[in-house]
Structure formats: structure tokens, C-alpha cells
Amino acid sequence: MQSKNTWRKMFGEQQRFMLMLIAPAMMLLILFQAIPIFIGGSASFRDWMLNDPKKTWVGLSQYTSVLSDPAFLKIVLPNTFIFMFASVIISLVIGLALALALNRPFRGQKLVQTILLLPLMVAPVIAAIMVRWMFNDQFGIVNVVLEALGGEGQPWLVQRWSAFSVIVLTDVWLWTPWFTLLLLAGLQSLPKEPFEAAAIDGTTAWRVFRHLTLPMLRPVIVVCIVIRSIDAFRTFDTVWALTGGGPARETELLSIYAYEQAFVFLDFAKGSAAAIIAALIILVVGLVLYRLLDRVRKMS
Amino acid sequence: MNTLQRRFFDFFAPGARRISFALTVTVVCFLFAFPVLWLILTSLRPQSGVYYVYRGLDFTLDSFVQVFANERLVQAFVNSAVIATLATIFSILVTVSSGYMLSRFRGPIASGWFGIIYALRCVPFVTWVLPLYFVEQRYGLYDSYVGLLLPHIAVHICFFSWLMKGFFDGIDPSMEQAALIDGCTRWGAFYRVALPSAVPAISALSVLSWLFSWNEFLFALILTGQHTPVITVVMAQFVSEMGMQWNLMAATAVLALVPAFLLTLFGQKYVIQGLKI
């Protein structure tokens, strides 16, 4: 009974209700996210090979070993950021254009909308395998079409930047529908009156978009950017299935790097250190993005 | 182009704008659908024919017959469906209350919870999936239904709580306050008043949750082995460990696409109505 009394004393009736509402979610998060992150954090300070888990404390040496790895600094880190910016910006622009097109009625609108949502239904890993097949240098459809048009087939996936572009392209294809959905939902919840007034005034479509739609949609756009940036930063499936980080680890992203350290080179500690570094970087990025989101919300 | 120019243009070229719009839409649709069309085409080719897809006219349903004859594949389909469905139900149950809390209350508990959710959402999957492998092995959850299901629920909590909060923010709380004044308990107000009004958000997130779980790969790759085959992992194995069986991979992928397609076909309306951020 003692504990129940302190529980009552510490929290009011409303606070207890609040805690009860989040209790199941919190329990799952602690068990399946917080504890593993803690274990990973602890492992990153130890000597922990998967085939020889000594688990002796080695301080920060795993971190220095990751941070002084030229592959990490010169390839993995820039790759991850370039990938994040390219993927988010391109799919935002295309997704916004598609949402605007779908927001007005035309014949076959429903069919077009379903087709544009197709990538959402395909597992990213399958999409990546399929794209790898399409860009195969000998049997891929892309080279066949290129050669039929008089061009020259390229060994797409064995050169760094062409392989990287194919990865970005796949990611854009996969996640554009996600932008389209969120932006379309945002467009449909905008008030109708300003648009009717603009139509009566005979305002051009571009001016309506620039001075009405865009400012009103800005909060939704920023949320989209925040969500997708965080997701793009931790992309795994697409790269893993498309290039496996190759050629010669040149298209590796942070997630792939951490996975490889742990499960290919069996160095669980170094993999964990890389994963913790990735988490810290994205936390900072996420914080900056959240401040941006807050500012936009307050502006409108 | 100003209004006058546009009228001029429309007068001399009636339908020109409509035709160019239709043309653009068709091209974009084709580009979006192409990888899926190619997948379907590959699935209909005989094993040897996949390398000559752009020439021959050999088509066969053989790959689909082989898929259905493969016990492991059928098992994988069942597993994926069960896990996606259960993960959807439980993650909705857990996040609807968490999102409600975030939307209706202020103070240190609410903002603390939001901070935790936002931070955990940022953490890359690999950061917690690698150690989770050891946790699950120690507790005998590795390669089991529960061991895959629970992380699937956990992974949705942060994002869906956020979306649920956004939806509840758009619902006027005065109805719940009226219910409280009329002598309803807090739970009653949540359960009887707020929950029914959240049905659009619940249906939207159910569709998304099911699609995400059905297509999930990394957790399944690390947390399952021989006993719990999941469709994405089995498909990926067709073109790595078991040799290059493109036709079988494609046939399985096409079959995996069917439920996702049906769900999106009927569910997209609810997703667009229910997503408020």
C-alpha cells in the first residue's frame, strides 16, 4: 500500500491518467528501443568481436577508430548527406507537382492516383532488386532501350556516381507517393474561400500557387521534409539490395557501414560505435529541423 | 501567361491545354508504373527466358505454380500476413491513446514524452536492431513470431503518435469537456467521445501500418532465421543465396503486391482524409 500512496501523492489524478495513456507505448519503447540502444552504447566502449566476445572495456578507442577511418570520413559521411538532400528535395518537388495535379478533378483522376501510389505498395527491398535488374549492364532493359535509341549502354552499377544516382532515383521513386499523399491531404484541408476569391479576380494559376497555396501549405511541407529527412538518413534496404554498398564500398551509407562492421567484419563494438555516431548526428539534424518546423508553425 | 493570353490560346487551340495535361499525366504514370510492369513481365517469363525479355514472346505461368508448390514460400506469406495484421492492430491500440495524450495535455509529462518520441524516431534502425538481436537471443525470442511482432509495433509508436496527435489537434475538445462535466470519467470521455471521432485517422494509419509491416525488411533480416520465414526476406534470397532465380523472385513479388494493391485501392480515400499533420 505504501507504494500506492506515494504514487498518489506524487501525481495528481490528471497526471496519472496521462501516464496510463502512454504506459503501453512507453513499455514497448523501453523494452525494444531504449534497452537495445543502451546495450549498443555499452558495447561501443568494449572489445566485442562476434566470434570472440571478450567484452573488456576499451574506452573511446572504437569511436576514434571509426572517426579516423578514411572510408567513413571521405565516403560514408558525405554519401549519407548527399543522399538525404538529393532524395528529399527531388521527391518533394515531384510529390508537390503530383499532389497539385491530383487535387483538381479530371477524368481518370482515381486511376491516375492509384498508379502514382504504386511504389508505396512495393517492398523497398524488392524495388531495389528490380531496379538492379533493370540497370544490369548486359541484360537490363535500360541499356537495351539506350542502345536501341542509338546511345551506348553503361555499366551503371560499377561506377560510383552512376550507381549512386541509381540509388537516389530508386529512393525518389519509392517515396514520392508518400509526399504526394501527405501534401494531397494537406491541400484538401485548406479553406476554399481564398481560392474562390482568386478565381473571381481572374488570378493566374502561377500566382495562386505562389501567393496562396504555397504559404498555406508551408507547415505541411516542412513536416514532410522533417519526416523524410530523418528516414532518408537511416536508409538501409534500398542500398543493401541495390549495390550492397559497392562498387568497393563507394555507395555505403551510415546504416550500411554499421551493419557491415557488425555482421560482415563481425566487429560488433565498432558497428555499434558507428551506429551511435549516426544516431548522434541525426539527433542534431533532427533538432535543427524541429526548430525550423516550430518557427514555420509560429509564422503561420 | 496572363488571363488575356490564356483566353486567346484557348480560343485558337481548344483542348490544347487538356491534351498536353493528359499527355504529361500519361507519361508520368508510365514512368511510375514501369518497374511494376517490368516485375509482372519478368514473372511471366520462363526461367531461361528472363535474359531475353526484350525479344521473345514466351510466356508461362510456371513460376506461379512453383511458388505455390513451395511450402516455405506459402508459410512466408502466412507469416507476413499474420504479423502485418497483428502489428497494425496493436500499434493502433497503443498509439491512439499516446497521440490523444500528446494532443490534449500540456506540462512536463506531455512535453517530456514528445521529446522522447522525437528523439527515438531519429535514432537509425541499425542502432537498436543490432543489439536487439542479442536481447532476443538471450530471452529466446529470436526467430519467433513474438520476437518479430513486438519490434514491428515499437517501430511505429513514435511516428504514429505524432500523426495521431496531429489528428486530435484538429478535433474540438469541447465535446469531451462536456462529457466530463456530465459526470463521464476521463477514460469514458476518451473511449466514448474522442475515439469515435478519430476513426478517419485510425483507418488511415491502419492502411499505412499494414503496408509498412508487410514490406519491412531489416528487422526480419536480422531477427528471423529458419523458423519464421517472412516474404521480403525469402524474396531477396531468390537472387542471392539460392542463385539468380529472377522469375521466381518476380512471381513472389507480384503475389505479394496483390494484397497491398487491394488495400491501397480501397484504402487511399481514407488515408487522404485521415492524414492531418
mmCIF file of N, CA and C in Angstrom, chain B residues 45 55-59:
data_model
loop_
_atom_site.group_PDB
_atom_site.id
_atom_site.type_symbol
_atom_site.label_atom_id
_atom_site.label_comp_id
_atom_site.label_asym_id
_atom_site.label_seq_id
_atom_site.Cartn_x
_atom_site.Cartn_y
_atom_site.Cartn_z
ATOM 1 N N ARG B 45 7.797 -14.859 -67.442
ATOM 2 C CA ARG B 45 8.778 -15.461 -68.340
ATOM 3 C C ARG B 45 9.233 -16.814 -67.809
ATOM 4 N N ARG B 55 13.014 -9.642 -76.254
ATOM 5 C CA ARG B 55 12.768 -10.215 -77.576
ATOM 6 C C ARG B 55 11.572 -11.151 -77.577
ATOM 7 N N GLY B 56 11.774 -12.367 -77.083
ATOM 8 C CA GLY B 56 10.815 -13.450 -77.303
ATOM 9 C C GLY B 56 9.408 -13.164 -76.817
ATOM 10 N N LEU B 57 8.517 -14.043 -77.191
ATOM 11 C CA LEU B 57 7.141 -13.911 -76.744
ATOM 12 C C LEU B 57 6.741 -15.101 -75.880
ATOM 13 N N ASP B 58 7.733 -15.755 -75.295
ATOM 14 C CA ASP B 58 7.449 -16.892 -74.421
ATOM 15 C C ASP B 58 6.834 -16.423 -73.123
ATOM 16 N N PHE B 59 5.617 -16.842 -72.867
ATOM 17 C CA PHE B 59 5.027 -16.521 -71.572
ATOM 18 C C PHE B 59 4.570 -17.802 -70.902
#
